[in-house]
Coordinates of C-alpha atoms in Angstrom, one line a residue:
M1 CA 85.3 123.1 118.3
R2 CA 87.9 124.4 121.2
R3 CA 88.0 121.0 122.3
Y4 CA 88.7 119.4 119.1
A5 CA 91.2 122.0 117.9
T6 CA 93.1 121.6 121.3
L7 CA 93.3 117.9 121.0
V8 CA 94.7 118.2 117.2
V9 CA 97.2 120.5 118.2
G10 CA 98.3 118.2 121.3
L11 CA 99.1 115.5 118.7
A12 CA 100.7 117.7 116.6
L13 CA 103.1 118.8 119.5
C14 CA 103.6 115.5 120.1
L15 CA 104.4 114.3 116.7
S16 CA 107.5 116.8 116.9
V17 CA 109.0 115.2 119.8
V18 CA 108.8 111.5 119.2
G19 CA 111.5 110.8 116.9
A20 CA 114.6 108.5 116.3
T21 CA 117.8 109.3 117.6
P22 CA 120.3 111.2 115.3
A23 CA 122.8 108.0 115.4
A24 CA 119.8 105.8 114.6
A25 CA 118.3 107.9 111.7
S26 CA 122.1 108.0 110.4
A27 CA 122.7 104.4 110.7
Q28 CA 119.2 103.9 108.7
S29 CA 120.0 105.9 106.3
T30 CA 123.5 104.5 105.6
Q31 CA 122.1 100.9 104.8
S32 CA 120.2 101.2 101.4
D33 CA 120.6 97.8 100.4
C34 CA 117.5 95.4 100.8
S35 CA 119.3 92.1 101.6
F36 CA 117.6 90.0 104.2
P37 CA 118.0 89.3 107.1
M38 CA 118.2 92.9 108.4
T39 CA 118.3 94.4 111.8
V40 CA 117.6 98.1 112.2
T41 CA 116.7 100.5 114.9
D42 CA 113.7 102.3 115.0
A43 CA 112.3 105.4 116.6
T44 CA 111.8 104.0 120.0
G45 CA 115.4 102.5 120.0
T46 CA 114.4 99.2 119.7
E47 CA 116.7 96.5 117.0
V48 CA 114.1 95.0 114.9
T49 CA 115.0 92.0 113.0
I50 CA 113.4 91.3 109.7
T51 CA 114.5 87.9 108.5
E52 CA 112.9 87.9 104.8
R53 CA 111.2 90.5 102.5
P54 CA 107.7 90.9 104.1
D55 CA 104.9 89.8 101.8
R56 CA 102.2 90.8 104.2
V57 CA 102.7 94.3 105.2
T58 CA 100.0 96.2 107.9
T59 CA 100.2 100.1 108.2
T60 CA 98.6 101.7 111.1
N61 CA 98.5 105.3 109.8
P62 CA 98.0 106.6 106.3
S63 CA 101.3 108.1 105.8
A64 CA 102.7 104.7 105.8
A65 CA 100.2 103.4 103.2
Q66 CA 100.5 106.4 101.1
T67 CA 104.3 105.5 100.9
M68 CA 103.6 101.7 100.3
W69 CA 101.8 102.9 97.3
E70 CA 104.3 105.0 95.7
I71 CA 107.1 102.7 96.2
G72 CA 105.7 100.2 94.6
G73 CA 105.0 97.9 97.5
R74 CA 100.9 98.1 97.5
E75 CA 100.5 94.5 96.7
Q76 CA 102.3 93.5 100.0
V77 CA 99.9 95.7 102.0
V78 CA 97.0 93.5 103.5
G79 CA 95.9 96.0 106.6
L80 CA 95.5 99.6 106.8
T81 CA 93.3 102.5 108.6
Q82 CA 90.0 103.9 107.0
Y83 CA 92.2 107.4 106.5
A84 CA 93.7 105.7 103.8
S85 CA 90.6 104.5 102.2
Y86 CA 91.6 107.1 99.1
L87 CA 94.5 104.9 98.0
D88 CA 93.5 102.7 94.8
G89 CA 92.4 99.2 95.6
A90 CA 92.6 100.2 99.6
D91 CA 88.6 98.7 99.8
S92 CA 90.2 95.2 99.4
R93 CA 92.5 95.4 102.6
T94 CA 91.7 94.9 106.0
N95 CA 90.4 98.2 107.5
V96 CA 92.3 97.9 111.0
S97 CA 90.9 101.2 112.4
A98 CA 89.4 101.2 116.0
G99 CA 87.2 103.9 117.2
F100 CA 90.6 105.6 118.0
G101 CA 93.8 104.0 116.8
V102 CA 94.0 100.9 115.3
N103 CA 92.2 97.6 116.6
V104 CA 95.2 95.2 117.6
E105 CA 92.9 92.1 117.3
K106 CA 92.2 93.7 113.4
V107 CA 95.7 94.1 113.0
L108 CA 96.7 90.4 114.3
E109 CA 93.5 89.0 111.7
T110 CA 95.9 90.2 108.8
E111 CA 98.7 87.7 109.8
P112 CA 101.5 90.3 108.9
D113 CA 105.1 90.0 108.5
L114 CA 105.7 93.4 109.2
V115 CA 103.7 96.3 110.9
I116 CA 104.7 100.0 110.1
A117 CA 103.7 102.3 112.6
P118 CA 104.2 106.1 111.8
N119 CA 105.1 108.7 114.4
S120 CA 101.7 109.6 115.2
S121 CA 100.6 105.7 116.0
A122 CA 103.0 105.7 118.7
G123 CA 100.7 104.9 121.2
D124 CA 99.8 101.4 119.5
V125 CA 103.3 100.1 119.4
A126 CA 103.6 98.5 122.9
A127 CA 100.2 96.9 122.5
L128 CA 101.4 95.3 119.1
R129 CA 104.8 94.1 120.1
Q130 CA 103.0 92.6 123.3
A131 CA 100.7 90.6 120.7
G132 CA 103.6 89.2 119.1
L133 CA 103.9 91.0 115.9
T134 CA 107.3 92.8 114.4
V135 CA 106.9 96.5 114.4
Y136 CA 109.0 99.1 112.9
H137 CA 108.0 102.4 114.2
L138 CA 108.8 105.5 112.3
P139 CA 110.5 108.8 113.4
A140 CA 108.7 112.1 112.9
A141 CA 108.6 113.9 109.9
T142 CA 108.7 117.9 109.5
T143 CA 111.0 118.2 106.6
V144 CA 111.3 117.0 103.0
D145 CA 114.6 115.7 104.0
D146 CA 112.6 113.8 106.7
I147 CA 110.3 112.6 104.1
R148 CA 113.4 111.4 102.1
E149 CA 114.5 109.3 104.8
K150 CA 111.2 107.6 105.8
T151 CA 110.6 106.7 102.1
T152 CA 114.1 105.2 102.2
T153 CA 113.4 103.3 105.5
V154 CA 110.0 102.0 104.4
G155 CA 111.5 100.8 101.1
R156 CA 114.5 99.1 103.0
I157 CA 112.6 97.1 105.4
T158 CA 109.9 95.8 103.0
G159 CA 112.3 95.3 100.2
N160 CA 111.4 98.1 98.0
C161 CA 114.5 100.0 97.8
E162 CA 114.5 100.8 93.9
G163 CA 111.0 101.7 94.1
A164 CA 111.7 104.0 97.3
A165 CA 114.7 105.8 95.3
E166 CA 112.5 106.5 92.6
A167 CA 109.5 108.1 94.7
N168 CA 112.5 110.1 96.2
A169 CA 113.7 111.3 92.8
W170 CA 109.9 112.0 91.5
M171 CA 109.5 113.9 95.0
T172 CA 112.8 115.9 95.0
Q173 CA 112.7 117.2 91.2
N174 CA 109.1 118.2 91.7
V175 CA 110.2 120.5 95.0
D176 CA 113.4 121.9 92.9
A177 CA 110.9 122.7 89.9
V178 CA 108.5 124.7 92.2
Q179 CA 111.4 126.4 94.1
N180 CA 112.7 127.7 90.7
V181 CA 109.4 129.4 90.1
T182 CA 109.8 131.7 92.8
A183 CA 113.6 131.5 93.1
D184 CA 114.1 135.1 92.4
V185 CA 110.9 136.6 94.2
E186 CA 111.7 138.9 97.1
D187 CA 108.5 139.9 98.4
R188 CA 106.7 137.0 99.4
P189 CA 103.1 136.7 100.4
T190 CA 102.5 136.5 104.2
V191 CA 100.4 133.6 105.0
V192 CA 98.5 131.8 108.1
Y193 CA 97.5 128.6 108.0
P194 CA 94.4 128.6 110.8
L195 CA 93.3 125.1 112.5
G196 CA 90.8 126.8 114.6
S197 CA 90.3 128.1 117.9
G198 CA 93.4 130.3 117.4
Y199 CA 95.9 127.4 116.9
V200 CA 98.1 128.1 113.7
A201 CA 100.8 125.8 111.8
A202 CA 104.2 127.8 112.8
N203 CA 107.8 126.8 112.7
G204 CA 109.2 123.2 112.9
T205 CA 106.1 121.8 111.2
F206 CA 105.5 119.6 108.1
I207 CA 102.8 122.2 106.9
D208 CA 105.5 125.2 107.1
A209 CA 108.2 123.6 105.4
L210 CA 105.6 122.9 102.2
L211 CA 104.4 126.3 102.4
T212 CA 107.8 127.6 102.5
I213 CA 108.9 125.5 99.2
S214 CA 105.8 127.2 97.7
G215 CA 107.3 130.4 98.2
A216 CA 104.9 131.6 101.0
D217 CA 106.1 133.5 103.9
N218 CA 104.4 132.1 107.0
V219 CA 104.2 134.5 109.3
A220 CA 103.3 132.4 112.5
A221 CA 106.5 130.8 112.2
R222 CA 108.6 134.1 112.7
N223 CA 108.1 134.2 116.3
H224 CA 106.1 130.4 117.2
S225 CA 107.0 127.1 116.8
G226 CA 104.6 123.8 116.3
Y227 CA 101.3 124.3 116.8
P228 CA 100.7 127.3 119.2
Q229 CA 97.3 128.9 120.7
L230 CA 97.7 132.7 119.9
N231 CA 94.9 135.2 120.9
N232 CA 93.1 137.5 118.6
E233 CA 95.4 140.4 119.1
V234 CA 98.5 138.6 118.2
L235 CA 96.6 136.8 115.2
L236 CA 95.7 140.4 113.9
Q237 CA 99.3 141.7 114.3
L238 CA 100.3 138.8 111.8
K239 CA 98.8 140.6 109.2
P240 CA 98.4 137.9 106.8
E241 CA 97.8 138.7 103.2
V242 CA 96.6 135.3 102.3
L243 CA 94.8 132.5 104.5
V244 CA 95.8 128.9 103.6
V245 CA 92.2 126.9 103.9
T246 CA 91.2 123.3 103.1
E247 CA 88.0 122.0 101.5
R248 CA 86.5 122.0 105.1
T249 CA 87.6 125.3 106.5
V250 CA 87.0 127.7 103.5
G251 CA 84.6 129.3 105.8
I252 CA 87.0 130.8 108.4
V253 CA 88.5 133.5 106.3
N254 CA 85.0 135.4 107.5
E255 CA 85.3 134.6 111.1
E256 CA 87.0 137.0 113.5
P257 CA 89.9 137.6 114.1
Y258 CA 90.8 136.4 110.3
A259 CA 87.6 138.4 109.0
S260 CA 89.6 141.6 109.8
T261 CA 92.9 140.6 108.7
T262 CA 94.4 141.9 105.2
A263 CA 93.6 138.6 103.8
G264 CA 90.0 138.4 105.2
E265 CA 89.0 142.0 103.9
T266 CA 90.5 141.0 100.6
N267 CA 89.2 137.5 100.8
A268 CA 92.0 136.3 99.6
T269 CA 93.1 132.5 100.3
I270 CA 94.4 129.3 98.5
R271 CA 92.9 125.9 98.9
L272 CA 94.6 123.0 99.8
R273 CA 93.5 119.4 100.4
V274 CA 93.6 118.7 104.1
R275 CA 95.1 115.2 103.5
D276 CA 97.9 116.3 101.8
L277 CA 98.7 118.7 104.5
N278 CA 98.4 116.1 107.3
Q279 CA 100.2 112.8 105.6
P280 CA 103.9 113.4 105.2
A281 CA 104.8 111.2 102.4
P282 CA 105.9 111.9 98.7
R283 CA 102.5 112.2 97.0
S284 CA 101.7 114.8 99.8
V285 CA 104.4 116.9 99.2
V286 CA 104.4 116.9 95.5
N287 CA 100.7 117.8 95.6
T288 CA 100.6 120.5 98.1
V289 CA 103.9 122.4 96.4
H290 CA 102.7 122.5 93.1
N291 CA 98.9 123.5 94.1
A292 CA 99.9 126.0 96.4
T293 CA 102.6 127.6 94.0
R294 CA 99.8 127.8 91.3
Q295 CA 97.4 129.8 93.5
L296 CA 100.3 132.1 95.0
Y297 CA 101.9 132.8 91.5
P298 CA 99.4 132.4 88.9
E299 CA 101.3 134.3 86.7
R300 CA 104.6 132.6 87.0
Y301 CA 103.7 129.1 87.4
D302 CA 103.1 126.9 84.4
E303 CA 101.8 123.4 84.2
A304 CA 105.2 122.6 82.8
A305 CA 106.9 122.7 85.9
Y306 CA 105.2 119.7 87.2
V307 CA 107.5 116.6 86.6
P308 CA 105.3 113.5 85.8
R309 CA 106.3 110.0 87.4
S310 CA 106.8 108.6 84.0
A311 CA 109.7 111.3 83.5
V312 CA 111.7 110.4 86.4
S313 CA 114.6 107.6 86.6
S314 CA 115.8 106.2 90.3
E315 CA 119.2 107.2 88.9
T316 CA 119.6 110.4 91.1
E317 CA 119.0 107.9 94.4
T318 CA 120.6 104.8 93.0
R319 CA 122.3 103.3 90.1
T320 CA 120.0 100.9 89.4
A321 CA 116.5 100.8 87.3
A322 CA 113.6 101.4 89.0
P323 CA 110.5 98.9 89.0
T324 CA 107.0 100.0 88.0
V325 CA 105.2 101.5 90.8
A326 CA 101.7 102.7 91.1
S327 CA 100.7 105.6 88.5
H328 CA 99.8 109.0 89.3
S329 CA 97.2 111.4 87.5
A330 CA 99.0 113.3 84.9
T331 CA 99.4 116.4 86.9
P332 CA 98.8 117.0 91.1
T333 CA 95.3 117.4 92.1
E334 CA 94.3 121.3 91.6
T335 CA 92.0 123.1 94.0
A336 CA 90.5 126.1 93.6
T337 CA 90.4 129.1 95.7
T338 CA 86.8 129.3 96.9
T339 CA 84.9 130.4 99.9
G340 CA 82.2 128.6 102.2
S341 CA 81.2 127.7 105.6
G342 CA 81.6 125.5 108.4
P343 CA 85.4 124.8 109.1
G344 CA 86.2 121.1 110.2
F345 CA 89.0 118.6 109.7
T346 CA 89.0 115.3 107.8
V347 CA 92.4 113.9 108.3
L348 CA 92.6 115.9 111.2
T349 CA 90.2 113.8 112.6
A350 CA 92.4 111.0 112.0
L351 CA 95.0 112.7 114.4
L352 CA 92.3 113.5 117.0
A353 CA 91.4 109.8 117.0
V354 CA 95.2 108.4 117.7
L355 CA 95.5 111.2 120.1
T356 CA 92.7 110.1 122.2
A357 CA 94.1 106.7 122.2
T358 CA 97.4 107.3 123.1
A359 CA 96.2 109.3 125.9
L360 CA 95.2 106.0 127.6
V361 CA 98.7 104.6 127.3
R362 CA 100.8 107.6 129.1
R363 CA 101.8 109.8 126.0
R364 CA 99.2 112.5 126.3

């Protein structure tokens, strides 16, 4: 477990530093049309030329696949990784996963016009380009603003600008709605999200951003950044009132040092889906902020706070109507507060796999 958590956190730290330069990000955000050909600069500083709207897109990480589904580009996707298998219709696409990372030969077999490689796939980019593929490498995303930028970029390079605008509007309206629920709350519950072996999610992470939006006070973020490993004494000093657990880590509330915290003594947890916490994309944001706020503030939260996709117009992002996109459930998936045993990490396994692969190509 210690080696597992160490590798996971190592990747998380890398995710926070591999990103586009401010100039590149600014240049990307200013081009909002979907006209082709286009030349854009990606997170590696490479100019990527896309001559026409790509009919065949392969994604090397589930966050990119989720984004393509959200913006109406799912029919363009011909290849994705095993960790995107939850997406409706994903089983009809080619699984390009290798034991670790992606298999370049499998990606080649999908004959993609464009490969979208999110930040955690940094180690795959060079090999894919050497194979002659057009690859766009996305920067790290640690805030909702980063997600908006990424969604806009993916929409633009795949010819789905209007769908991207609608997805961003949907996400933004739900974030605003959740923040309104707790806008006047002064005494916010203190929380910690433990990853195992003393590692926690702290400041400057996607997870911390979502917890903050949900009205939580992530005490690990007060004096720590990234995914630090804290000793038992420091963890006890944090005195979290609530632990954030996932479907595989519910038992950690009964393990030391957490069992001796206020959260452990009162068995106070909120349960979120690990997939949503580790895939920076619109649906993950909406699901997490609603599910966390519902559990943290049951007396305040009203299901009417959820803004369904059908009620959203892209006019807040563009002045043109958005195309039809993949449907969503009426409300974000609700996860109950439970207890159990056997801490583990499902989507974090994907991060572990990518970490090990990228270690072979100098990045770790």
